[in-house]
Amino acid sequence: MTHIANADILKPQLAEKLSQQVKPALRYALGIAATAALTFMADAGAGYINRRRNYTPASVRTDLHEGDHTTYTLPGCRTDGEVVGDMLEPQLAKLGNTHNLSYGEGKIEIDSVKQHLLEARQADNGERASVIAMSMGGLVVAEAFRDPEFAEKFGPIDSLILDSSPSGIEDIKPSSRRAIRAASTLRSSYSVSKISSWAMLQRAIRNGEASHDEHVTDEQTMQHLKTTANVSLNTVHNQAKFIEASTVPERSLEHLDINRIYYISSENDPVVQTEQSVKAYEAAFGRKIIHIIDSSRPEKSHAVIPEYQEMPNMLLKSTQQDLALA
């Protein structure tokens, strides 16, 4: 006689067999998920600790020298102001005092920047100053000096040199905008930040960005590249937020007392639409700006005054000669 099992009896037996087969796979899947979650938490935690450990406020380094002129330098995005100052110091020191701004690792606070600049200005004995602003530094100048009270306290400016500075996020080329936003998205990841730093340095070396003129050394240039690559993605995120929130409105800088305004760039800047930016700054200052395409620079380079100093040095010295003849 053929025995037909009762379906109600088979159900528990099948369920038990399925349970025995599924449990190991489920435990394996849960193990992977838990490991991934713990890895993500540890990575994010390391990123948070790294951000807290590396947080530093804005500052200005002042070096006093003989001379009747003073120069202020404002670095660009993910640029170490101390390293830039060291590179420019030998030449600028010949004119007089130097003041080098560093943004620190936190959010860019314009009120703090203005306070530091005014404190540095007290060491200049009322001498006219020149300002060199690299890339994002132009936006910092615009945000600070659009305040008439601050501009009056700072005093007249001989020469303002804008090196490849955008007038806002619309001047940043699409590829660079995407890179900035990707860095902002991944800023919490310690591992991604470290990998990004390594990749950025290798790309810079491959692209020939370690080149420079006679005013700097190989060691200084490599130090500049390394410190740029090592800036945390969280700092890039904070600086990107500043760029996106900054604008240079028409006529907003007309009140400034500036002898000359120069805009220096390479022939084909890979980051900023320089012609567009120059027009926006002209509208803000209410005057023509002398746009100089520096042929001594690599054709596709961005804000490389620290590596290519001949042009800005010539412009600053010509200003001094004009004053001596006045």
Short mmCIF file of C-alpha atoms in Angstrom, two decimals:
data_model
loop_
_atom_site.label_atom_id
_atom_site.label_comp_id
_atom_site.label_asym_id
_atom_site.label_seq_id
_atom_site.Cartn_x
_atom_site.Cartn_y
_atom_site.Cartn_z
CA MET A 1 0.00 0.00 0.00
CA THR A 2 1.29 3.39 -0.91
CA HIS A 3 1.62 5.67 2.08
CA ILE A 4 0.70 9.28 1.52
CA ALA A 5 1.99 11.58 4.26
CA ASN A 6 -0.33 14.12 5.73
CA ALA A 7 0.54 17.65 4.49
CA ASP A 8 0.11 19.09 7.96
CA ILE A 9 2.77 16.71 9.26
CA LEU A 10 5.21 17.54 6.41
CA LYS A 11 5.07 21.32 6.92
CA PRO A 12 7.02 21.36 10.20
CA GLN A 13 9.56 18.90 8.77
CA LEU A 14 10.12 21.04 5.64
CA ALA A 15 10.33 24.16 7.69
CA GLU A 16 13.00 22.60 9.88
CA LYS A 17 15.06 21.49 6.86
CA LEU A 18 14.78 24.91 5.25
CA SER A 19 15.72 26.53 8.51
CA GLN A 20 18.86 24.38 8.75
CA GLN A 21 19.85 25.37 5.19
CA VAL A 22 19.00 29.08 5.50
CA LYS A 23 20.49 29.75 8.91
CA PRO A 24 24.18 29.52 7.83
CA ALA A 25 23.57 31.73 4.78
CA LEU A 26 21.60 34.20 6.85
CA ARG A 27 24.28 34.26 9.54
CA TYR A 28 26.91 34.83 6.80
CA ALA A 29 24.90 37.68 5.26
CA LEU A 30 24.27 39.24 8.65
CA GLY A 31 27.97 38.91 9.45
CA ILE A 32 28.92 40.76 6.28
CA ALA A 33 26.35 43.47 6.98
CA ALA A 34 27.55 43.85 10.57
CA THR A 35 31.19 43.99 9.47
CA ALA A 36 30.36 46.61 6.84
CA ALA A 37 28.42 48.63 9.38
CA LEU A 38 31.22 48.48 11.93
CA THR A 39 33.79 49.35 9.26
CA PHE A 40 31.71 52.33 8.16
CA MET A 41 31.26 53.47 11.76
CA ALA A 42 34.98 53.09 12.47
CA ASP A 43 35.88 54.91 9.25
CA ALA A 44 33.43 57.72 9.95
CA GLY A 45 34.62 57.84 13.56
CA ALA A 46 38.24 58.09 12.44
CA GLY A 47 37.24 60.86 10.08
CA TYR A 48 35.46 62.71 12.88
CA ILE A 49 38.43 62.34 15.23
CA ASN A 50 40.77 63.47 12.45
CA ARG A 51 38.64 66.55 11.79
CA ARG A 52 38.58 67.44 15.49
CA ARG A 53 42.31 66.84 15.87
CA ASN A 54 43.19 68.90 12.79
CA TYR A 55 40.85 71.82 13.48
CA THR A 56 42.73 75.11 13.60
CA PRO A 57 41.40 78.67 13.29
CA ALA A 58 42.47 81.26 10.72
CA SER A 59 45.74 83.07 11.41
CA VAL A 60 48.20 85.55 9.88
CA ARG A 61 51.95 85.08 10.02
CA THR A 62 53.81 88.39 10.05
CA ASP A 63 57.48 88.88 9.18
CA LEU A 64 58.95 92.36 9.63
CA HIS A 65 61.61 93.64 7.23
CA GLU A 66 63.33 96.85 6.25
CA GLY A 67 61.42 98.67 3.53
CA ASP A 68 58.53 101.04 2.99
CA HIS A 69 56.09 98.56 1.47
CA THR A 70 54.08 95.63 2.81
CA THR A 71 52.50 92.66 1.08
CA TYR A 72 49.58 90.46 2.13
CA THR A 73 49.04 87.00 0.62
CA LEU A 74 45.71 85.17 0.68
CA PRO A 75 45.94 81.53 -0.47
CA GLY A 76 43.44 79.53 -2.48
CA CYS A 77 41.31 76.47 -1.76
CA ARG A 78 43.17 73.55 -0.12
CA THR A 79 46.36 75.60 0.04
CA ASP A 80 48.61 75.82 3.10
CA GLY A 81 49.20 79.54 3.73
CA GLU A 82 52.37 78.86 5.71
CA VAL A 83 53.96 76.95 2.83
CA VAL A 84 52.93 79.63 0.31
CA GLY A 85 54.37 82.28 2.61
CA ASP A 86 57.69 80.45 2.83
CA MET A 87 57.88 80.23 -0.95
CA LEU A 88 57.13 83.92 -1.53
CA GLU A 89 59.03 85.32 1.45
CA PRO A 90 62.55 85.68 -0.08
CA GLN A 91 61.31 88.00 -2.84
CA LEU A 92 58.57 89.89 -1.00
CA ALA A 93 60.85 90.52 1.98
CA LYS A 94 62.95 92.79 -0.27
CA LEU A 95 60.01 95.25 -0.37
CA GLY A 96 59.20 95.26 3.35
CA ASN A 97 56.83 93.52 5.77
CA THR A 98 54.99 90.37 4.74
CA HIS A 99 51.72 89.01 6.11
CA ASN A 100 50.57 85.51 5.11
CA LEU A 101 47.01 84.43 5.82
CA SER A 102 46.13 80.80 6.64
CA TYR A 103 42.49 79.71 6.72
CA GLY A 104 42.97 76.86 9.14
CA GLU A 105 41.03 73.60 9.02
CA GLY A 106 37.61 74.89 9.94
CA LYS A 107 34.87 76.97 8.40
CA ILE A 108 36.01 80.21 6.76
CA GLU A 109 34.79 83.05 8.96
CA ILE A 110 35.17 86.40 7.20
CA ASP A 111 34.84 88.38 10.43
CA SER A 112 37.77 86.43 11.86
CA VAL A 113 39.80 87.02 8.68
CA LYS A 114 39.12 90.76 8.86
CA GLN A 115 40.16 90.90 12.50
CA HIS A 116 43.45 89.10 11.78
CA LEU A 117 44.22 91.36 8.82
CA LEU A 118 43.59 94.53 10.84
CA GLU A 119 45.77 93.25 13.67
CA ALA A 120 48.55 92.56 11.16
CA ARG A 121 48.08 96.00 9.62
CA GLN A 122 49.13 97.65 12.89
CA ALA A 123 52.73 96.57 12.25
CA ASP A 124 52.93 98.52 8.97
CA ASN A 125 53.09 102.09 10.33
CA GLY A 126 50.48 103.31 7.86
CA GLU A 127 52.39 102.28 4.71
CA ARG A 128 50.40 101.42 1.61
CA ALA A 129 50.05 97.72 1.05
CA SER A 130 49.72 95.32 -1.84
CA VAL A 131 47.52 92.23 -1.76
CA ILE A 132 48.12 88.96 -3.61
CA ALA A 133 45.01 86.77 -3.69
CA MET A 134 45.24 83.28 -5.18
CA SER A 135 42.15 81.58 -6.57
CA MET A 136 39.57 81.45 -3.72
CA GLY A 137 41.59 84.22 -2.02
CA GLY A 138 39.99 86.67 -4.46
CA LEU A 139 36.57 85.82 -3.02
CA VAL A 140 37.94 86.31 0.50
CA VAL A 141 39.20 89.77 -0.53
CA ALA A 142 35.83 90.62 -2.08
CA GLU A 143 33.87 89.45 0.98
CA ALA A 144 36.13 91.32 3.41
CA PHE A 145 36.65 94.57 1.52
CA ARG A 146 33.05 95.08 0.49
CA ASP A 147 32.66 96.25 4.11
CA PRO A 148 33.44 100.02 3.88
CA GLU A 149 34.37 100.26 7.56
CA PHE A 150 36.92 97.46 7.27
CA ALA A 151 38.29 98.91 4.01
CA GLU A 152 38.77 102.31 5.63
CA LYS A 153 40.58 100.82 8.63
CA PHE A 154 42.82 98.71 6.39
CA GLY A 155 43.74 101.74 4.29
CA PRO A 156 44.79 102.33 0.66
CA ILE A 157 46.15 99.53 -1.51
CA ASP A 158 48.91 99.95 -4.08
CA SER A 159 48.35 96.80 -6.12
CA LEU A 160 45.79 94.04 -5.93
CA ILE A 161 46.90 90.91 -7.79
CA LEU A 162 44.20 88.30 -8.40
CA ASP A 163 45.67 84.98 -9.46
CA SER A 164 43.07 82.94 -11.38
CA SER A 165 40.35 83.98 -8.91
CA PRO A 166 36.71 83.02 -9.52
CA SER A 167 34.01 85.58 -8.78
CA GLY A 168 31.71 82.79 -7.61
CA ILE A 169 30.76 79.17 -8.19
CA GLU A 170 29.54 79.95 -11.73
CA ASP A 171 33.14 80.70 -12.78
CA ILE A 172 34.31 77.24 -11.69
CA LYS A 173 34.48 74.84 -14.63
CA PRO A 174 32.05 71.86 -14.47
CA SER A 175 34.75 69.21 -13.95
CA SER A 176 36.17 71.07 -10.94
CA ARG A 177 32.68 71.67 -9.56
CA ARG A 178 31.97 67.94 -9.70
CA ALA A 179 35.27 67.18 -7.92
CA ILE A 180 34.50 69.68 -5.16
CA ARG A 181 31.03 68.24 -4.62
CA ALA A 182 32.35 64.68 -4.58
CA ALA A 183 34.83 65.68 -1.88
CA SER A 184 31.98 67.20 0.12
CA THR A 185 29.92 64.01 -0.17
CA LEU A 186 32.78 61.79 1.00
CA ARG A 187 34.19 64.12 3.65
CA SER A 188 33.23 61.81 6.55
CA SER A 189 35.37 58.96 5.26
CA TYR A 190 38.88 58.89 6.69
CA SER A 191 39.96 56.15 4.24
CA VAL A 192 38.62 57.96 1.17
CA SER A 193 40.31 61.17 2.31
CA LYS A 194 43.68 59.40 2.55
CA ILE A 195 43.25 57.67 -0.82
CA SER A 196 42.18 60.96 -2.38
CA SER A 197 45.30 62.68 -1.04
CA TRP A 198 47.58 60.01 -2.48
CA ALA A 199 45.80 60.06 -5.88
CA MET A 200 45.89 63.85 -6.06
CA LEU A 201 49.62 63.97 -5.42
CA GLN A 202 50.35 61.29 -8.02
CA ARG A 203 48.20 63.09 -10.60
CA ALA A 204 49.93 66.40 -9.90
CA ILE A 205 53.35 64.82 -10.43
CA ARG A 206 52.22 63.12 -13.67
CA ASN A 207 50.77 66.41 -14.97
CA GLY A 208 54.07 68.20 -14.48
CA GLU A 209 52.81 70.44 -11.69
CA ALA A 210 56.16 70.07 -9.93
CA SER A 211 57.68 72.58 -12.36
CA HIS A 212 58.71 76.04 -11.18
CA ASP A 213 60.85 79.06 -12.00
CA GLU A 214 64.22 80.04 -10.55
CA HIS A 215 62.74 81.73 -7.48
CA VAL A 216 61.79 78.44 -5.79
CA THR A 217 63.38 75.04 -5.24
CA ASP A 218 62.28 71.49 -6.06
CA GLU A 219 61.86 70.84 -2.35
CA GLN A 220 59.55 73.84 -1.87
CA THR A 221 57.42 72.85 -4.84
CA MET A 222 57.03 69.27 -3.64
CA GLN A 223 56.15 70.50 -0.16
CA HIS A 224 53.46 72.69 -1.70
CA LEU A 225 52.06 69.76 -3.69
CA LYS A 226 52.10 67.44 -0.67
CA THR A 227 50.39 69.87 1.71
CA THR A 228 47.78 70.64 -0.95
CA ALA A 229 47.07 66.94 -1.44
CA ASN A 230 46.91 66.30 2.31
CA VAL A 231 44.24 68.89 3.06
CA SER A 232 41.30 66.93 4.50
CA LEU A 233 38.12 66.47 2.47
CA ASN A 234 36.22 68.08 5.33
CA THR A 235 38.27 71.25 4.92
CA VAL A 236 37.63 71.14 1.17
CA HIS A 237 33.92 70.80 2.01
CA ASN A 238 34.01 73.91 4.21
CA GLN A 239 35.87 75.91 1.58
CA ALA A 240 33.51 74.70 -1.15
CA LYS A 241 30.55 75.91 0.91
CA PHE A 242 32.24 79.31 1.17
CA ILE A 243 32.78 79.47 -2.60
CA GLU A 244 29.19 78.46 -3.32
CA ALA A 245 27.84 81.08 -0.92
CA SER A 246 30.10 83.91 -2.16
CA THR A 247 29.35 86.39 -4.91
CA VAL A 248 30.96 89.58 -6.15
CA PRO A 249 28.01 91.91 -6.90
CA GLU A 250 28.32 94.76 -9.37
CA ARG A 251 29.72 97.99 -7.89
CA SER A 252 30.21 96.32 -4.50
CA LEU A 253 33.93 97.26 -4.44
CA GLU A 254 33.83 100.69 -6.06
CA HIS A 255 34.61 102.42 -2.76
CA LEU A 256 38.11 100.92 -2.51
CA ASP A 257 41.22 103.07 -2.87
CA ILE A 258 43.42 100.89 -5.13
CA ASN A 259 46.09 102.14 -7.54
CA ARG A 260 46.20 99.09 -9.81
CA ILE A 261 44.30 95.83 -10.15
CA TYR A 262 45.86 92.94 -12.04
CA TYR A 263 44.41 89.55 -12.93
CA ILE A 264 47.03 86.91 -13.74
CA SER A 265 46.24 83.53 -15.27
CA SER A 266 47.60 80.82 -17.55
CA GLU A 267 46.48 80.55 -21.15
CA ASN A 268 44.02 77.75 -20.43
CA ASP A 269 43.19 77.58 -16.74
CA PRO A 270 41.75 74.11 -15.99
CA VAL A 271 39.69 75.25 -12.99
CA VAL A 272 38.33 78.76 -13.58
CA GLN A 273 36.73 80.45 -16.58
CA THR A 274 39.09 83.39 -16.27
CA GLU A 275 37.66 85.70 -18.95
CA GLN A 276 34.22 85.44 -17.39
CA SER A 277 35.67 86.06 -13.95
CA VAL A 278 37.60 89.15 -15.06
CA LYS A 279 34.40 90.73 -16.39
CA ALA A 280 32.63 90.06 -13.09
CA TYR A 281 35.44 91.66 -11.08
CA GLU A 282 35.49 94.66 -13.43
CA ALA A 283 31.78 95.14 -12.78
CA ALA A 284 32.38 94.89 -9.03
CA PHE A 285 35.28 97.38 -8.96
CA GLY A 286 33.65 99.62 -11.56
CA ARG A 287 36.88 99.87 -13.57
CA LYS A 288 39.05 98.06 -16.07
CA ILE A 289 41.35 95.33 -14.79
CA ILE A 290 44.66 94.53 -16.44
CA HIS A 291 44.41 90.86 -17.42
CA ILE A 292 47.83 89.28 -17.88
CA ILE A 293 48.20 85.83 -19.39
CA ASP A 294 51.53 84.73 -17.96
CA SER A 295 53.35 82.85 -20.72
CA SER A 296 56.03 81.66 -18.30
CA ARG A 297 53.49 79.37 -16.63
CA PRO A 298 52.49 75.95 -17.93
CA GLU A 299 49.65 76.43 -20.43
CA LYS A 300 47.18 74.48 -18.28
CA SER A 301 47.91 75.59 -14.73
CA HIS A 302 45.89 77.21 -11.98
CA ALA A 303 46.94 79.84 -9.43
CA VAL A 304 50.67 79.08 -9.54
CA ILE A 305 52.13 82.36 -8.24
CA PRO A 306 54.05 80.40 -5.55
CA GLU A 307 55.86 78.46 -8.31
CA TYR A 308 56.03 81.25 -10.93
CA GLN A 309 56.92 84.48 -9.17
CA GLU A 310 58.59 86.54 -11.90
CA MET A 311 55.42 88.29 -13.12
CA PRO A 312 54.02 89.35 -9.71
CA ASN A 313 57.50 90.43 -8.58
CA MET A 314 57.82 92.62 -11.66
CA LEU A 315 54.39 94.17 -11.09
CA LEU A 316 55.10 94.95 -7.44
CA LYS A 317 58.52 96.39 -8.18
CA SER A 318 57.15 98.61 -10.97
CA THR A 319 54.64 100.00 -8.49
CA GLN A 320 57.47 100.83 -6.12
CA GLN A 321 59.45 102.55 -8.87
CA ASP A 322 56.44 104.67 -9.79
CA LEU A 323 56.06 105.75 -6.18
CA ALA A 324 59.72 106.67 -5.97
CA LEU A 325 59.32 108.94 -9.01
CA ALA A 326 56.16 110.58 -7.69
#
